[in-house]
XYZ file of C-alpha atoms in Angstrom:
603
model
C -54.274 13.222 20.026
C -52.089 15.299 22.344
C -51.142 18.783 21.181
C -47.552 19.187 19.938
C -45.474 21.229 22.383
C -43.434 23.795 20.466
C -40.734 25.608 22.524
C -41.362 29.333 22.635
C -38.466 30.513 24.820
C -34.693 30.118 24.297
C -34.268 28.431 27.698
C -36.816 25.740 26.847
C -35.250 25.232 23.438
C -31.778 24.931 24.998
C -32.988 22.320 27.500
C -34.743 20.326 24.809
C -31.725 20.129 22.512
C -28.595 20.712 24.623
C -28.422 20.240 28.397
C -31.790 18.942 29.575
C -32.083 15.605 31.400
C -33.463 14.022 28.220
C -32.089 16.406 25.644
C -31.697 15.277 22.069
C -27.909 15.695 22.314
C -27.694 13.257 25.240
C -30.226 10.741 23.934
C -28.785 10.347 20.430
C -25.492 8.425 20.218
C -22.720 10.807 19.305
C -19.071 9.739 19.019
C -16.882 11.029 21.836
C -13.589 12.684 20.902
C -10.781 11.133 22.955
C -7.371 12.734 23.534
C -4.670 10.056 23.398
C -2.106 10.958 26.039
C 0.619 13.381 25.017
C 0.922 12.133 21.436
C -1.131 15.060 20.145
C -3.696 12.733 18.566
C -7.451 12.691 18.993
C -9.462 9.531 18.386
C -13.078 8.497 17.826
C -14.223 4.985 18.752
C -15.183 2.683 15.857
C -17.991 1.210 17.952
C -19.464 4.651 18.632
C -19.202 5.476 14.928
C -21.282 2.395 14.052
C -23.861 3.335 16.713
C -24.054 6.870 15.333
C -24.308 5.591 11.753
C -27.207 3.253 12.556
C -29.009 5.840 14.720
C -29.112 8.136 11.691
C -30.692 5.335 9.630
C -27.812 5.159 7.186
C -27.164 2.059 5.136
C -24.756 -0.606 6.308
C -24.123 -3.272 3.704
C -23.406 -6.808 4.844
C -20.475 -8.741 3.410
C -22.422 -11.518 1.683
C -22.152 -13.305 -1.656
C -25.568 -12.438 -3.094
C -26.861 -10.883 -6.327
C -26.912 -7.116 -6.118
C -28.789 -5.086 -8.741
C -29.653 -6.553 -12.166
C -28.247 -9.914 -10.988
C -24.720 -8.480 -10.640
C -22.937 -10.060 -7.704
C -21.440 -7.933 -4.957
C -17.772 -7.248 -5.660
C -16.322 -7.692 -2.201
C -18.885 -10.197 -0.974
C -18.239 -12.559 -3.894
C -14.448 -12.167 -3.828
C -12.350 -14.930 -2.234
C -11.374 -12.496 0.521
C -15.011 -11.602 1.224
C -16.087 -15.249 1.289
C -13.347 -16.110 3.781
C -14.377 -13.261 6.079
C -18.057 -14.244 5.897
C -17.177 -17.875 6.632
C -15.019 -16.946 9.630
C -17.865 -14.787 10.946
C -20.300 -17.711 10.631
C -17.935 -19.881 12.645
C -18.084 -17.372 15.511
C -21.845 -16.846 15.399
C -24.416 -17.969 12.856
C -26.731 -15.019 13.522
C -24.040 -12.291 13.294
C -23.929 -9.991 10.255
C -20.444 -9.654 8.707
C -19.630 -6.042 7.784
C -16.432 -5.011 6.010
C -14.068 -2.277 7.166
C -11.568 -0.559 4.857
C -8.867 1.559 6.522
C -7.011 4.428 4.869
C -4.324 6.730 6.264
C -1.931 9.408 5.062
C -0.259 12.719 5.862
C -1.409 16.028 4.449
C -0.182 19.613 4.426
C -2.332 22.523 5.617
C -3.747 24.886 3.018
C -1.465 27.852 3.626
C 1.748 26.255 4.887
C 3.906 24.436 2.332
C 6.976 22.191 2.712
C 5.495 19.838 5.328
C 5.482 22.461 8.076
C 2.714 21.749 10.536
C 1.487 18.776 8.480
C -1.094 16.435 9.973
C -1.784 12.704 9.887
C -5.214 11.089 9.707
C -6.913 7.683 9.702
C -10.232 7.062 7.956
C -12.486 3.997 8.182
C -15.106 3.040 5.590
C -17.622 0.710 7.237
C -20.161 -1.367 5.280
C -20.042 0.894 2.223
C -22.900 0.151 -0.238
C -21.648 -1.028 -3.606
C -23.925 1.304 -5.577
C -22.576 4.327 -3.653
C -19.006 3.204 -3.127
C -17.075 6.410 -3.792
C -19.222 9.112 -2.149
C -17.836 8.657 1.364
C -21.317 8.071 2.788
C -19.934 5.399 5.136
C -16.481 6.929 5.709
C -15.538 8.438 9.072
C -12.455 10.104 10.520
C -10.912 7.887 13.209
C -7.907 9.921 14.294
C -6.132 13.187 13.641
C -2.833 14.524 14.906
C 0.536 16.016 13.985
C 2.714 14.048 11.569
C 5.571 14.411 14.022
C 3.540 12.772 16.805
C 3.713 9.179 18.010
C 1.318 7.140 15.860
C 1.794 3.927 17.847
C -0.931 4.858 20.330
C -3.423 5.388 17.512
C -2.489 2.153 15.738
C -2.826 0.172 18.946
C -6.212 1.761 19.632
C -7.516 0.930 16.148
C -6.168 -2.619 16.325
C -7.696 -3.164 19.788
C -11.125 -2.116 18.569
C -10.933 -4.184 15.389
C -9.967 -7.231 17.451
C -12.837 -6.651 19.903
C -15.454 -5.815 17.251
C -14.554 -8.845 15.138
C -16.545 -10.790 17.725
C -20.343 -10.450 17.390
C -21.377 -7.163 19.014
C -24.954 -6.040 19.659
C -26.173 -2.808 18.042
C -29.596 -1.182 17.894
C -30.720 -0.873 14.266
C -33.741 1.405 13.605
C -35.963 -0.092 10.938
C -39.201 1.839 10.518
C -40.236 4.978 12.362
C -39.645 4.484 16.080
C -39.343 0.729 15.708
C -36.051 -1.051 15.607
C -34.302 -4.239 16.536
C -31.113 -5.404 18.138
C -28.690 -7.086 15.761
C -25.286 -8.677 16.129
C -22.614 -7.248 13.853
C -19.115 -8.586 13.295
C -16.699 -6.054 11.791
C -14.039 -7.597 9.549
C -11.046 -5.765 8.107
C -11.264 -6.261 4.329
C -8.078 -4.366 3.471
C -5.896 -1.415 4.411
C -5.138 1.254 1.786
C -1.842 3.077 2.292
C 1.263 4.193 0.462
C 4.488 2.282 1.053
C 5.829 4.299 4.026
C 2.431 4.149 5.770
C 2.120 0.382 5.287
C 5.677 -0.252 6.421
C 5.055 1.770 9.569
C 1.718 0.000 10.227
C 3.285 -3.504 10.160
C 6.760 -2.557 11.526
C 8.596 -3.208 8.245
C 11.640 -1.520 6.821
C 10.903 0.970 4.036
C 11.219 0.230 0.330
C 14.802 1.468 0.230
C 15.734 -0.931 3.033
C 18.119 -3.750 2.268
C 15.454 -6.475 2.297
C 12.394 -4.367 1.482
C 12.506 -4.148 -2.320
C 9.087 -5.745 -2.705
C 6.444 -5.357 -0.028
C 5.390 -8.715 1.424
C 8.684 -10.386 0.497
C 12.141 -10.325 2.061
C 15.194 -10.602 -0.188
C 18.413 -8.668 -0.654
C 17.903 -7.538 -4.252
C 20.972 -5.316 -4.115
C 23.152 -8.414 -4.570
C 24.135 -9.229 -8.148
C 23.116 -12.872 -7.726
C 19.580 -11.647 -7.018
C 19.018 -8.693 -9.353
C 20.677 -10.418 -12.317
C 18.536 -13.523 -11.909
C 15.128 -11.959 -11.189
C 14.275 -10.427 -14.631
C 13.004 -12.541 -17.526
C 15.651 -13.753 -19.936
C 15.297 -12.975 -23.650
C 13.747 -16.387 -24.363
C 11.030 -16.094 -21.694
C 10.298 -12.495 -22.704
C 9.983 -13.351 -26.406
C 7.599 -16.212 -25.651
C 5.490 -13.880 -23.553
C 5.477 -11.205 -26.270
C 4.227 -13.694 -28.887
C 1.435 -14.987 -26.627
C 3.328 -18.230 -26.241
C 4.126 -20.038 -23.021
C 3.755 -17.433 -20.282
C 5.330 -19.393 -17.455
C 8.972 -19.713 -16.614
C 10.774 -22.200 -18.845
C 12.416 -25.020 -16.829
C 15.545 -24.899 -18.971
C 16.050 -21.179 -18.312
C 18.238 -19.894 -15.513
C 16.180 -16.733 -14.972
C 13.535 -16.358 -12.265
C 11.143 -14.714 -14.767
C 10.185 -12.058 -12.166
C 9.214 -14.774 -9.680
C 10.591 -14.012 -6.219
C 10.395 -17.598 -4.989
C 13.366 -18.514 -7.215
C 15.635 -15.796 -5.784
C 18.503 -16.632 -3.439
C 20.902 -14.234 -1.758
C 23.948 -14.382 0.467
C 23.378 -14.301 4.208
C 24.470 -11.119 6.012
C 27.326 -10.742 8.424
C 26.608 -12.125 11.936
C 23.866 -14.435 10.617
C 23.369 -17.315 13.105
C 25.151 -20.621 12.560
C 23.292 -22.634 15.207
C 19.763 -23.777 14.407
C 17.201 -26.296 15.582
C 18.582 -29.593 16.806
C 18.063 -31.991 19.676
C 20.326 -29.767 21.764
C 18.662 -26.516 20.587
C 14.913 -27.207 20.209
C 14.060 -23.506 20.666
C 16.016 -22.376 17.609
C 14.326 -22.014 14.197
C 14.944 -24.438 11.338
C 18.086 -23.954 9.257
C 17.106 -22.329 5.935
C 20.636 -21.885 4.621
C 21.634 -23.462 1.333
C 24.858 -24.088 -0.534
C 25.639 -23.509 -4.209
C 28.009 -25.757 -6.120
C 29.283 -27.546 -3.042
C 30.246 -24.360 -1.222
C 29.449 -23.817 2.428
C 25.885 -22.994 3.397
C 25.807 -19.224 3.001
C 22.661 -18.541 0.932
C 18.967 -18.359 1.769
C 15.861 -18.223 -0.416
C 13.671 -15.119 -0.474
C 10.834 -15.220 2.034
C 7.151 -14.585 1.453
C 6.159 -12.907 4.691
C 3.098 -13.572 6.820
C 2.212 -12.352 10.277
C 2.517 -15.903 11.634
C 6.056 -16.282 10.219
C 7.038 -12.919 11.731
C 5.694 -13.957 15.132
C 7.654 -17.228 15.001
C 10.832 -15.381 13.996
C 10.511 -12.910 16.891
C 9.713 -15.670 19.408
C 12.670 -17.800 18.274
C 15.072 -14.856 18.315
C 14.099 -13.824 21.830
C 14.422 -17.376 23.172
C 17.757 -18.035 21.412
C 19.377 -14.834 22.714
C 18.051 -15.323 26.237
C 19.305 -18.943 26.213
C 22.731 -17.784 24.923
C 22.397 -19.890 21.765
C 22.731 -16.703 19.718
C 24.396 -13.403 20.395
C 22.499 -10.139 20.201
C 24.088 -9.454 16.795
C 23.056 -12.919 15.563
C 19.446 -12.190 16.455
C 19.497 -8.773 14.802
C 20.955 -10.218 11.575
C 18.328 -12.982 11.544
C 15.380 -10.618 12.045
C 16.783 -8.222 9.466
C 16.257 -10.888 6.781
C 12.522 -10.729 7.581
C 12.434 -7.073 6.494
C 11.499 -5.881 9.989
C 12.131 -2.275 10.969
C 15.413 -1.493 12.762
C 13.490 0.017 15.686
C 11.485 -3.155 16.349
C 14.540 -5.396 15.867
C 16.381 -3.332 18.472
C 13.428 -3.607 20.860
C 13.349 -7.425 20.621
C 17.106 -8.031 20.798
C 17.763 -5.602 23.663
C 14.964 -7.114 25.748
C 16.329 -10.609 25.086
C 19.860 -9.510 25.993
C 18.660 -8.036 29.297
C 16.661 -11.204 30.006
C 19.914 -13.206 30.214
C 20.634 -11.710 33.627
C 17.031 -10.978 34.586
C 14.668 -13.842 33.760
C 11.625 -11.773 34.752
C 11.965 -9.650 31.596
C 9.485 -10.831 29.010
C 9.479 -10.632 25.248
C 8.253 -7.254 23.928
C 4.612 -7.439 22.886
C 3.917 -8.375 19.302
C 2.480 -5.366 17.402
C -1.298 -5.440 17.765
C -1.608 -4.858 14.021
C -0.289 -8.419 13.550
C -3.175 -9.824 15.612
C -6.230 -8.416 13.830
C -8.424 -11.457 13.045
C -8.286 -12.795 9.469
C -5.762 -10.123 8.491
C -2.402 -10.725 6.852
C 0.270 -8.855 4.928
C -1.403 -9.473 1.565
C -4.382 -7.370 2.678
C -2.234 -4.238 3.000
C -2.621 -2.780 -0.457
C -0.420 -0.312 -2.272
C -3.082 1.956 -3.736
C -2.909 2.629 -7.503
C -2.710 6.390 -7.080
C 0.614 6.209 -5.238
C 2.090 3.114 -6.859
C 1.012 3.524 -10.480
C 0.585 7.243 -11.089
C 2.500 9.288 -8.518
C 5.082 6.492 -8.482
C 5.646 4.644 -11.765
C 4.115 7.090 -14.267
C 6.142 9.905 -12.734
C 9.306 7.786 -12.685
C 8.902 6.626 -16.299
C 8.322 10.188 -17.518
C 10.778 12.191 -15.430
C 13.496 9.719 -14.441
C 13.744 7.412 -17.455
C 12.439 9.211 -20.531
C 13.546 12.700 -19.525
C 17.052 11.418 -18.792
C 17.091 9.636 -22.149
C 16.055 12.857 -23.889
C 18.773 14.683 -22.005
C 21.377 12.229 -23.227
C 20.138 12.599 -26.820
C 19.924 16.411 -26.487
C 16.285 16.344 -27.571
C 14.521 17.571 -24.465
C 13.709 21.036 -25.770
C 12.364 19.674 -29.046
C 10.074 17.259 -27.234
C 8.937 19.994 -24.862
C 8.120 22.221 -27.846
C 6.122 19.488 -29.562
C 4.232 18.249 -26.496
C 3.255 21.570 -24.893
C 0.590 22.553 -27.499
C -0.965 19.094 -27.255
C -1.122 19.238 -23.452
C -2.456 22.782 -23.632
C -5.321 21.743 -25.918
C -6.275 18.881 -23.605
C -6.084 21.173 -20.562
C -8.380 23.715 -22.246
C -11.078 21.044 -22.573
C -11.302 20.994 -18.742
C -12.252 17.309 -18.633
C -13.097 16.168 -15.114
C -11.457 12.784 -15.799
C -8.316 14.240 -17.363
C -6.714 17.064 -15.363
C -4.018 17.929 -17.878
C -1.322 20.501 -17.138
C 1.356 21.811 -19.472
C 4.013 22.196 -16.788
C 5.297 18.809 -15.610
C 7.045 20.369 -12.641
C 3.757 21.095 -10.873
C 2.094 17.731 -11.485
C 0.195 16.097 -8.622
C -1.505 12.677 -8.481
C -4.483 13.645 -10.647
C -2.171 15.114 -13.302
C -0.078 11.956 -13.523
C -3.290 9.929 -13.830
C -4.336 12.158 -16.726
C -0.880 11.923 -18.289
C -1.045 8.114 -18.130
C -4.270 8.265 -20.136
C -2.869 10.390 -22.944
C 0.875 9.620 -22.942
C 0.593 7.025 -25.704
C -0.869 9.719 -27.958
C 1.845 12.266 -27.274
C 3.850 13.485 -30.313
C 6.582 11.171 -31.584
C 9.968 11.610 -29.963
C 11.961 13.938 -32.216
C 14.783 12.656 -34.348
C 17.857 14.480 -35.576
C 20.040 16.955 -33.766
C 18.536 19.759 -31.745
C 19.817 22.522 -29.583
C 20.920 21.965 -26.033
C 18.259 21.253 -23.463
C 16.748 24.033 -21.332
C 17.588 23.933 -17.641
C 16.387 27.310 -16.483
C 13.140 26.254 -14.785
C 12.187 23.309 -12.577
C 8.790 23.383 -14.277
C 10.166 22.265 -17.654
C 9.541 18.739 -18.880
C 13.150 17.774 -18.239
C 13.719 17.737 -14.509
C 17.205 17.842 -12.969
C 18.778 14.410 -13.323
C 20.602 13.130 -10.304
C 22.088 10.043 -11.909
C 25.441 10.386 -13.588
C 24.866 7.613 -16.132
C 22.203 7.964 -18.824
C 20.533 5.178 -20.773
C 21.667 4.600 -24.334
C 18.488 2.738 -25.269
C 17.330 3.007 -28.868
C 14.009 4.523 -29.931
C 12.149 1.154 -30.237
C 13.102 0.350 -26.629
C 11.783 3.742 -25.516
C 8.491 3.084 -27.292
C 8.333 -0.387 -25.730
C 8.472 1.223 -22.272
C 5.663 3.663 -23.122
C 3.368 1.150 -24.797
C 4.186 -1.583 -22.282
C 3.233 0.712 -19.401
C 0.060 1.867 -21.146
C -1.013 -1.760 -21.716
C -0.149 -2.688 -18.134
C -1.962 0.178 -16.396
C -4.973 -0.261 -18.695
C -5.396 -3.818 -17.486
C -4.933 -2.860 -13.853
C -7.593 -0.141 -13.964
C -10.106 -1.681 -16.405
C -11.096 -4.754 -14.376
C -14.681 -4.066 -13.285
C -15.749 -7.377 -11.726
C -14.110 -10.219 -9.869
C -11.635 -11.517 -12.447
C -11.319 -14.996 -13.888
C -8.015 -16.867 -14.065
C -7.708 -15.812 -17.712
C -7.962 -12.122 -16.798
C -5.452 -12.506 -13.961
C -2.991 -14.356 -16.211
C -3.306 -11.563 -18.774
C -2.636 -8.953 -16.078
C 0.407 -10.853 -14.813
C 1.698 -11.218 -18.367
C 1.566 -7.477 -19.037
C 3.111 -6.607 -15.675
C 6.097 -8.807 -16.507
C 6.308 -7.470 -20.069
C 6.506 -3.918 -18.736
C 9.135 -4.792 -16.125
C 11.203 -6.497 -18.836
C 10.912 -3.369 -20.996
C 12.287 -1.341 -18.078
C 15.135 -3.844 -17.693
C 16.059 -3.668 -21.403
C 15.850 0.138 -21.373
C 18.095 0.272 -18.310
C 20.576 -2.391 -19.473
C 22.974 -0.006 -21.228
C 23.206 2.176 -18.120
C 24.088 -0.879 -16.036
C 26.693 -2.028 -18.583
C 28.415 1.372 -18.600
C 28.740 1.184 -14.848
C 30.036 -2.364 -15.087
C 33.078 -1.113 -16.963
C 34.405 0.068 -13.600
C 34.148 -3.445 -12.211
C 31.048 -2.830 -10.104
C 27.543 -3.966 -11.019
C 25.061 -1.122 -10.972
C 21.770 -1.839 -9.228
C 18.921 -1.665 -11.778
C 16.325 1.083 -11.819
C 13.474 -1.288 -10.926
C 15.227 -1.927 -7.589
C 16.312 1.596 -6.692
C 12.764 2.799 -7.444
C 10.830 0.208 -5.456
C 7.416 1.075 -6.934
C 8.136 -1.087 -9.977
C 8.271 -4.384 -8.078
C 5.024 -3.476 -6.313
C 3.239 -4.244 -9.597
C 4.021 -7.934 -9.075
C 1.579 -7.931 -6.125
C -1.384 -6.827 -8.237
C -2.299 -10.204 -9.847
C -2.614 -11.816 -6.401
C -4.464 -8.725 -5.166
C -7.018 -8.963 -7.990
C -7.405 -12.701 -7.438
C -8.074 -12.320 -3.717
C -9.795 -8.920 -3.346
C -11.373 -8.342 -6.751
C -10.921 -5.285 -8.995
C -8.152 -2.859 -8.085
C -9.920 0.262 -9.330
C -12.606 0.413 -6.571
C -9.733 0.473 -4.081
C -8.373 3.679 -5.575
C -8.034 6.441 -2.991
C -9.011 9.523 -4.994
C -12.638 9.230 -3.860
C -14.102 10.158 -0.468
C -12.724 6.995 1.127
C -9.363 8.738 1.049
C -7.815 11.758 -0.665
C -11.075 13.600 -1.353
C -11.994 13.536 2.351
C -8.701 15.240 3.172
C -9.900 18.289 1.258
C -12.694 18.620 3.836
C -10.109 18.597 6.631
C -7.794 21.060 4.928
C -10.431 23.780 5.143
C -9.906 23.770 8.909
C -6.105 23.571 8.729
C -4.966 26.924 7.441
C -1.569 26.875 9.140
C -1.287 23.282 10.329
C -0.694 21.620 13.697
C 1.976 23.131 15.918
């Protein structure tokens, strides 16, 4: 046996570890930090991350439908989404190992600089995360980091390029035992993308939730029109049947859509094209316009969006404008009904308009995020923390119930009754229930805690009380921007609270891939809650209607509510929603590690 050579001098030690010809730093794979042009972003290659991960002998779980521990099946591997990804991988190469990737992105403020000054933006990727260690961040890596004001398109294109390339079987060296190892082929497949609504809209070039056609992510419909928002909610008959565990599906004899977007129609916008596919115009898209009651064709049905339908719409628009079948305004109006962002619509229509006189101009490239293999709009998930807690729980408490208390002049009484209860819960210092007395300073974790205990809050006070306090933004009753307050009765208020508690309980309590019965129950309670919001808000809409103008309902102006309708399909396709929460080290918790190095932000 040869004697072990132990470095005795600093120079020898430096050569061995740092800058020698075969130093440990150069031999071991280590991700290279790339600077992406002038955007201010830095980026780390996904391929190099996988090499680094395997070189350190960390676990990488394959996306397969096999029993896990104690005969429990893998959640993602046994989900319909996981099975499809594994099957598509097998079609490419039978000896390749399918490995899931989950993306997450968001902005964050530095530790010492409030009000979004110097805030940063980051992308994280969780690659092959083991199911028994899903929330620790053991397989989560930072992909990019840069200023929130920077151009994110370069980063998105870089991530999409790598995901497209690595979806094909790629060889990696996988250490097995000691110095031994083997070369394996790995195919990375994007399981889902976890983002809040603005992030997702930016990623897929959609308009935001307050856009005309963006009320529900994944669908395009103008829900600001009375013909749409009056028809979408369940009627009293459908709601009563659902409340009594009767027929849960839309009744054929009813005129309501029962919260089903496929039954919604809306009037076409100004400048919408009038020429469509025919023998003379084979390049134009099919005519989707409809007529009502013998009127002219001026309505279209809401669209369920897919990347393939968006590609066809952009191709058709470019060809029709360049061929002078449509005007530039016609093309913009047509693409607008697909909920695309104004910036991308402008890019397509201007290029097509210029191509009329210069045939060498080509159609602008389709966003690379539309071309990631096996990915589609339904895989871009609105995470529960933003949608349910920071979104709906906050809206129900501060926008609806606080405004109702203001109208009844009972805000101070409720604040007096609820503060001791919240204080007692806060004093327990429960790690799963971060209670705070002051609603004005609530963050995501506080709204999650409030959702858990809100049903057990003191009863809403009855009788007359003194005027409400307005001296501090940290009181329960926040400033109300709306001029019209709900005149709902107390049972309707309780229906909102209990309906939301029942709904969020079902969303967060699914622990394994759900059956059709579980999904139907989830869908039922989502629609019950939305109907409770509609009934609560009805009096406010009626008061506005006295002036001859229909007031847009709260569930449309606050777009988080309609996002709940995506959760039954999400659970059916991807499995339980709760593991996709972002409070663990796949998302928000990892930001805390970054914040330590961002005292004053990026400038």
